[in-house]
Tab-separated table of C-alpha atoms in Angstrom:
chain	number	residue	atom	x	y	z
A	24	UNK	CA	-34.524	-7.802	36.771
A	25	UNK	CA	-35.283	-4.495	34.848
A	26	UNK	CA	-31.645	-3.515	35.103
A	27	UNK	CA	-30.474	-6.874	33.589
A	28	UNK	CA	-33.317	-6.904	31.000
A	29	UNK	CA	-34.920	-3.513	30.431
A	30	UNK	CA	-37.065	-4.966	27.597
A	31	UNK	CA	-38.622	-7.642	29.797
A	32	UNK	CA	-42.196	-6.358	29.090
A	33	UNK	CA	-41.602	-6.689	25.391
A	34	UNK	CA	-40.633	-10.382	25.436
A	35	UNK	CA	-42.625	-12.932	23.569
A	36	UNK	CA	-42.682	-16.635	23.903
A	37	UNK	CA	-40.595	-18.185	21.018
A	38	UNK	CA	-40.181	-21.796	22.212
A	39	UNK	CA	-41.094	-24.184	25.006
A	40	UNK	CA	-39.582	-27.521	25.829
A	41	UNK	CA	-41.467	-29.642	28.325
A	42	UNK	CA	-39.734	-32.607	29.948
A	43	UNK	CA	-40.936	-35.107	32.527
A	44	UNK	CA	-37.494	-35.323	34.324
A	45	UNK	CA	-36.744	-38.400	36.435
A	46	UNK	CA	-35.355	-36.257	39.257
A	47	UNK	CA	-36.560	-34.627	42.470
A	48	UNK	CA	-37.115	-30.815	42.067
A	49	UNK	CA	-34.683	-30.079	44.879
A	50	UNK	CA	-31.956	-31.937	42.996
A	51	UNK	CA	-32.621	-29.811	39.895
A	52	UNK	CA	-32.542	-26.535	41.956
A	53	UNK	CA	-29.177	-27.732	43.464
A	54	UNK	CA	-27.830	-28.155	39.936
A	55	UNK	CA	-29.019	-24.638	38.928
A	56	UNK	CA	-27.513	-22.892	42.049
A	57	UNK	CA	-23.895	-23.674	41.280
A	58	UNK	CA	-21.676	-23.298	38.285
A	59	UNK	CA	-18.952	-25.577	39.550
A	60	UNK	CA	-20.134	-27.972	36.864
A	61	UNK	CA	-20.337	-25.397	34.076
A	62	UNK	CA	-16.779	-25.878	32.704
A	63	UNK	CA	-16.758	-29.588	32.254
A	64	UNK	CA	-20.477	-30.125	31.664
A	65	UNK	CA	-21.416	-27.016	29.477
A	66	UNK	CA	-18.455	-26.363	27.178
A	67	UNK	CA	-20.588	-24.173	24.853
A	68	UNK	CA	-21.982	-22.091	27.660
A	69	UNK	CA	-18.659	-21.659	29.418
A	70	UNK	CA	-16.987	-20.765	26.098
A	71	UNK	CA	-19.038	-17.631	26.317
A	72	UNK	CA	-19.922	-17.017	30.004
A	73	UNK	CA	-16.662	-16.723	31.807
A	74	UNK	CA	-16.717	-18.819	34.929
A	75	UNK	CA	-13.624	-17.136	36.261
A	76	UNK	CA	-15.516	-13.752	36.172
A	77	UNK	CA	-18.740	-15.035	37.694
A	78	UNK	CA	-20.356	-14.369	41.036
A	79	UNK	CA	-23.348	-15.611	42.996
A	80	UNK	CA	-25.107	-13.351	45.527
A	81	UNK	CA	-27.850	-14.364	47.953
A	82	UNK	CA	-31.068	-12.155	48.589
A	83	UNK	CA	-33.532	-13.839	50.947
A	84	UNK	CA	-35.837	-15.965	48.829
A	85	UNK	CA	-33.890	-15.351	45.552
A	86	UNK	CA	-30.365	-15.465	44.258
A	87	UNK	CA	-28.439	-13.891	41.430
A	88	UNK	CA	-25.660	-15.436	39.371
A	89	UNK	CA	-23.754	-12.857	37.306
A	90	UNK	CA	-21.019	-13.539	34.793
A	91	UNK	CA	-19.351	-11.585	32.067
A	92	UNK	CA	-19.656	-12.941	28.584
A	93	UNK	CA	-17.715	-12.985	25.333
A	94	UNK	CA	-18.842	-13.995	21.862
A	95	UNK	CA	-18.765	-17.738	21.110
A	96	UNK	CA	-19.343	-19.644	17.926
A	97	UNK	CA	-20.476	-22.585	20.133
A	98	UNK	CA	-23.327	-20.715	21.959
A	99	UNK	CA	-23.882	-16.946	22.259
A	100	UNK	CA	-22.923	-14.912	19.203
A	101	UNK	CA	-22.824	-11.153	19.573
A	102	UNK	CA	-20.650	-8.182	18.656
A	103	UNK	CA	-17.262	-8.123	20.260
A	104	UNK	CA	-16.372	-5.197	22.535
A	105	UNK	CA	-19.749	-4.699	24.144
A	106	UNK	CA	-20.057	-4.991	27.964
A	107	UNK	CA	-22.248	-8.102	28.017
A	108	UNK	CA	-23.172	-10.451	30.915
A	109	UNK	CA	-25.288	-13.442	31.896
A	110	UNK	CA	-27.806	-12.997	34.776
A	111	UNK	CA	-29.391	-16.087	36.341
A	112	UNK	CA	-32.138	-15.325	38.925
A	113	UNK	CA	-33.471	-18.152	41.062
A	114	UNK	CA	-36.764	-17.492	42.859
A	115	UNK	CA	-37.931	-19.660	45.731
A	116	UNK	CA	-38.894	-22.304	45.442
A	117	UNK	CA	-38.320	-23.568	41.862
A	118	UNK	CA	-38.369	-20.893	39.171
A	119	UNK	CA	-35.310	-19.703	37.225
A	120	UNK	CA	-35.090	-16.676	34.976
A	121	UNK	CA	-32.021	-16.255	32.775
A	122	UNK	CA	-31.081	-13.040	30.990
A	123	UNK	CA	-28.691	-14.315	28.361
A	124	UNK	CA	-25.722	-12.423	26.753
A	125	UNK	CA	-28.016	-12.000	23.729
A	126	UNK	CA	-29.896	-8.626	23.829
A	127	UNK	CA	-33.717	-9.042	23.998
A	128	UNK	CA	-33.580	-12.691	25.096
A	129	UNK	CA	-34.506	-14.486	28.255
A	130	UNK	CA	-35.101	-18.075	29.272
A	131	UNK	CA	-37.453	-19.096	32.100
A	132	UNK	CA	-37.600	-22.515	33.732
A	133	UNK	CA	-40.647	-23.575	35.650
A	134	UNK	CA	-40.613	-26.762	37.737
A	135	UNK	CA	-43.703	-28.643	38.842
A	136	UNK	CA	-42.923	-31.516	41.221
A	137	UNK	CA	-44.907	-34.654	40.240
A	138	UNK	CA	-43.666	-36.951	42.970
A	139	UNK	CA	-40.467	-37.489	44.967
A	140	UNK	CA	-38.542	-38.635	41.849
A	141	UNK	CA	-40.229	-36.814	39.027
A	142	UNK	CA	-40.454	-33.239	37.994
A	143	UNK	CA	-42.320	-31.681	35.112
A	144	UNK	CA	-40.223	-28.848	33.655
A	145	UNK	CA	-41.209	-26.145	31.237
A	146	UNK	CA	-38.206	-24.446	29.650
A	147	UNK	CA	-39.304	-21.318	27.876
A	148	UNK	CA	-37.317	-19.096	25.475
A	149	UNK	CA	-38.341	-15.519	24.905
A	150	UNK	CA	-37.255	-12.861	22.334
A	151	UNK	CA	-38.508	-9.335	21.860
A	152	UNK	CA	-39.235	-9.927	18.092
A	153	UNK	CA	-41.904	-12.275	16.767
A	154	UNK	CA	-40.317	-13.156	13.490
A	155	UNK	CA	-37.259	-15.187	14.479
A	156	UNK	CA	-33.850	-14.684	12.775
A	157	UNK	CA	-31.852	-17.672	11.594
A	158	UNK	CA	-29.406	-17.024	14.438
A	159	UNK	CA	-32.260	-17.084	16.956
A	160	UNK	CA	-33.580	-20.296	15.485
A	161	UNK	CA	-30.085	-21.865	15.749
A	162	UNK	CA	-29.839	-20.687	19.403
A	163	UNK	CA	-33.177	-22.352	20.154
A	164	UNK	CA	-31.909	-25.605	18.609
A	165	UNK	CA	-28.673	-25.311	20.697
A	166	UNK	CA	-30.657	-25.044	23.823
A	167	UNK	CA	-32.993	-27.911	22.925
A	168	UNK	CA	-30.356	-30.238	21.440
A	169	UNK	CA	-27.192	-29.400	23.404
A	170	UNK	CA	-27.462	-27.224	26.520
A	171	UNK	CA	-30.658	-28.531	28.041
A	172	UNK	CA	-29.786	-32.248	27.633
A	173	UNK	CA	-26.374	-31.535	29.371
A	174	UNK	CA	-28.268	-30.543	32.563
A	175	UNK	CA	-30.854	-33.272	32.259
A	176	UNK	CA	-28.138	-35.920	32.111
A	177	UNK	CA	-26.587	-34.483	35.273
A	178	UNK	CA	-29.700	-34.362	37.405
A	179	UNK	CA	-30.873	-37.750	36.295
A	180	UNK	CA	-27.474	-39.248	37.176
A	181	UNK	CA	-27.473	-37.557	40.620
A	182	UNK	CA	-30.961	-38.842	41.224
A	183	UNK	CA	-29.847	-42.382	40.547
A	184	UNK	CA	-26.779	-41.795	42.754
A	185	UNK	CA	-29.033	-40.877	45.742
A	186	UNK	CA	-30.121	-44.530	45.805
A	187	UNK	CA	-26.696	-45.991	45.645
A	188	UNK	CA	-25.419	-47.976	48.570
A	189	UNK	CA	-22.411	-45.719	48.740
A	190	UNK	CA	-24.500	-42.630	49.444
A	191	UNK	CA	-24.606	-41.750	53.134
A	192	UNK	CA	-27.270	-39.017	53.131
A	193	UNK	CA	-25.116	-35.885	52.958
A	194	UNK	CA	-22.140	-34.458	51.030
A	195	UNK	CA	-19.762	-31.733	51.459
A	196	UNK	CA	-20.617	-28.167	50.109
A	197	UNK	CA	-17.625	-26.406	48.468
A	198	UNK	CA	-17.953	-22.813	49.287
A	199	UNK	CA	-15.471	-19.930	49.144
A	200	UNK	CA	-15.500	-16.588	50.941
A	201	UNK	CA	-15.504	-14.599	47.579
A	202	UNK	CA	-18.951	-15.790	46.300
A	203	UNK	CA	-17.349	-16.946	43.123
A	204	UNK	CA	-19.090	-18.857	40.341
A	205	UNK	CA	-17.593	-22.192	41.293
A	206	UNK	CA	-18.576	-21.904	44.913
A	207	UNK	CA	-21.668	-23.897	46.171
A	208	UNK	CA	-22.846	-21.297	48.710
A	209	UNK	CA	-26.049	-20.994	46.638
A	210	UNK	CA	-26.837	-24.604	47.471
A	211	UNK	CA	-26.195	-23.980	51.191
A	212	UNK	CA	-28.581	-20.968	50.947
A	213	UNK	CA	-31.264	-23.083	49.396
A	214	UNK	CA	-30.840	-25.856	51.878
A	215	UNK	CA	-31.143	-23.422	54.735
A	216	UNK	CA	-34.422	-22.113	53.219
A	217	UNK	CA	-35.722	-25.693	52.945
A	218	UNK	CA	-34.723	-26.411	56.549
A	219	UNK	CA	-36.612	-23.353	57.698
A	220	UNK	CA	-39.810	-24.523	55.836
A	221	UNK	CA	-39.572	-28.099	57.233
A	222	UNK	CA	-38.853	-26.752	60.721
A	223	UNK	CA	-42.036	-24.456	60.622
């Protein structure tokens, strides 16, 4: 974490979005643990974070998603030519920390399961400075009004699909041997951790 965000101890809460999401917490974690959906579902994010230069590694009870980034007018604006990346840390069971391509910025997602079909989510945005710049305010608005709703629509739709007559209780996991960003091996890792907990 310190390598990805050396200024982590200087971060200050700039915004919090709280949603009562009509989806099971495990469904939400599944969504986070793959970037197969990033291209079609998150055009602004994937205009900056390059899914073709993106990897996902497993580390016991946490995972790391790592992708190189380029400046984008749709999402992350920064100086061209710098070696910039996105780091997404998932911590068992349901916390996500994202070091964005913007220096001195992090987002943190906390999930609180309410019942089998509802999750309370806090989506926090941190910057190192207290007085926000206009660009930072615009980025917060993009997270609130564009990026966040894109994921919420996905997980709510999947939750509805779990009740459909066509759903048979399991699906195929698309995984490749390279650990690429479009592989779903992060989901398989999460499901194995869940199976161990339920077995014990």
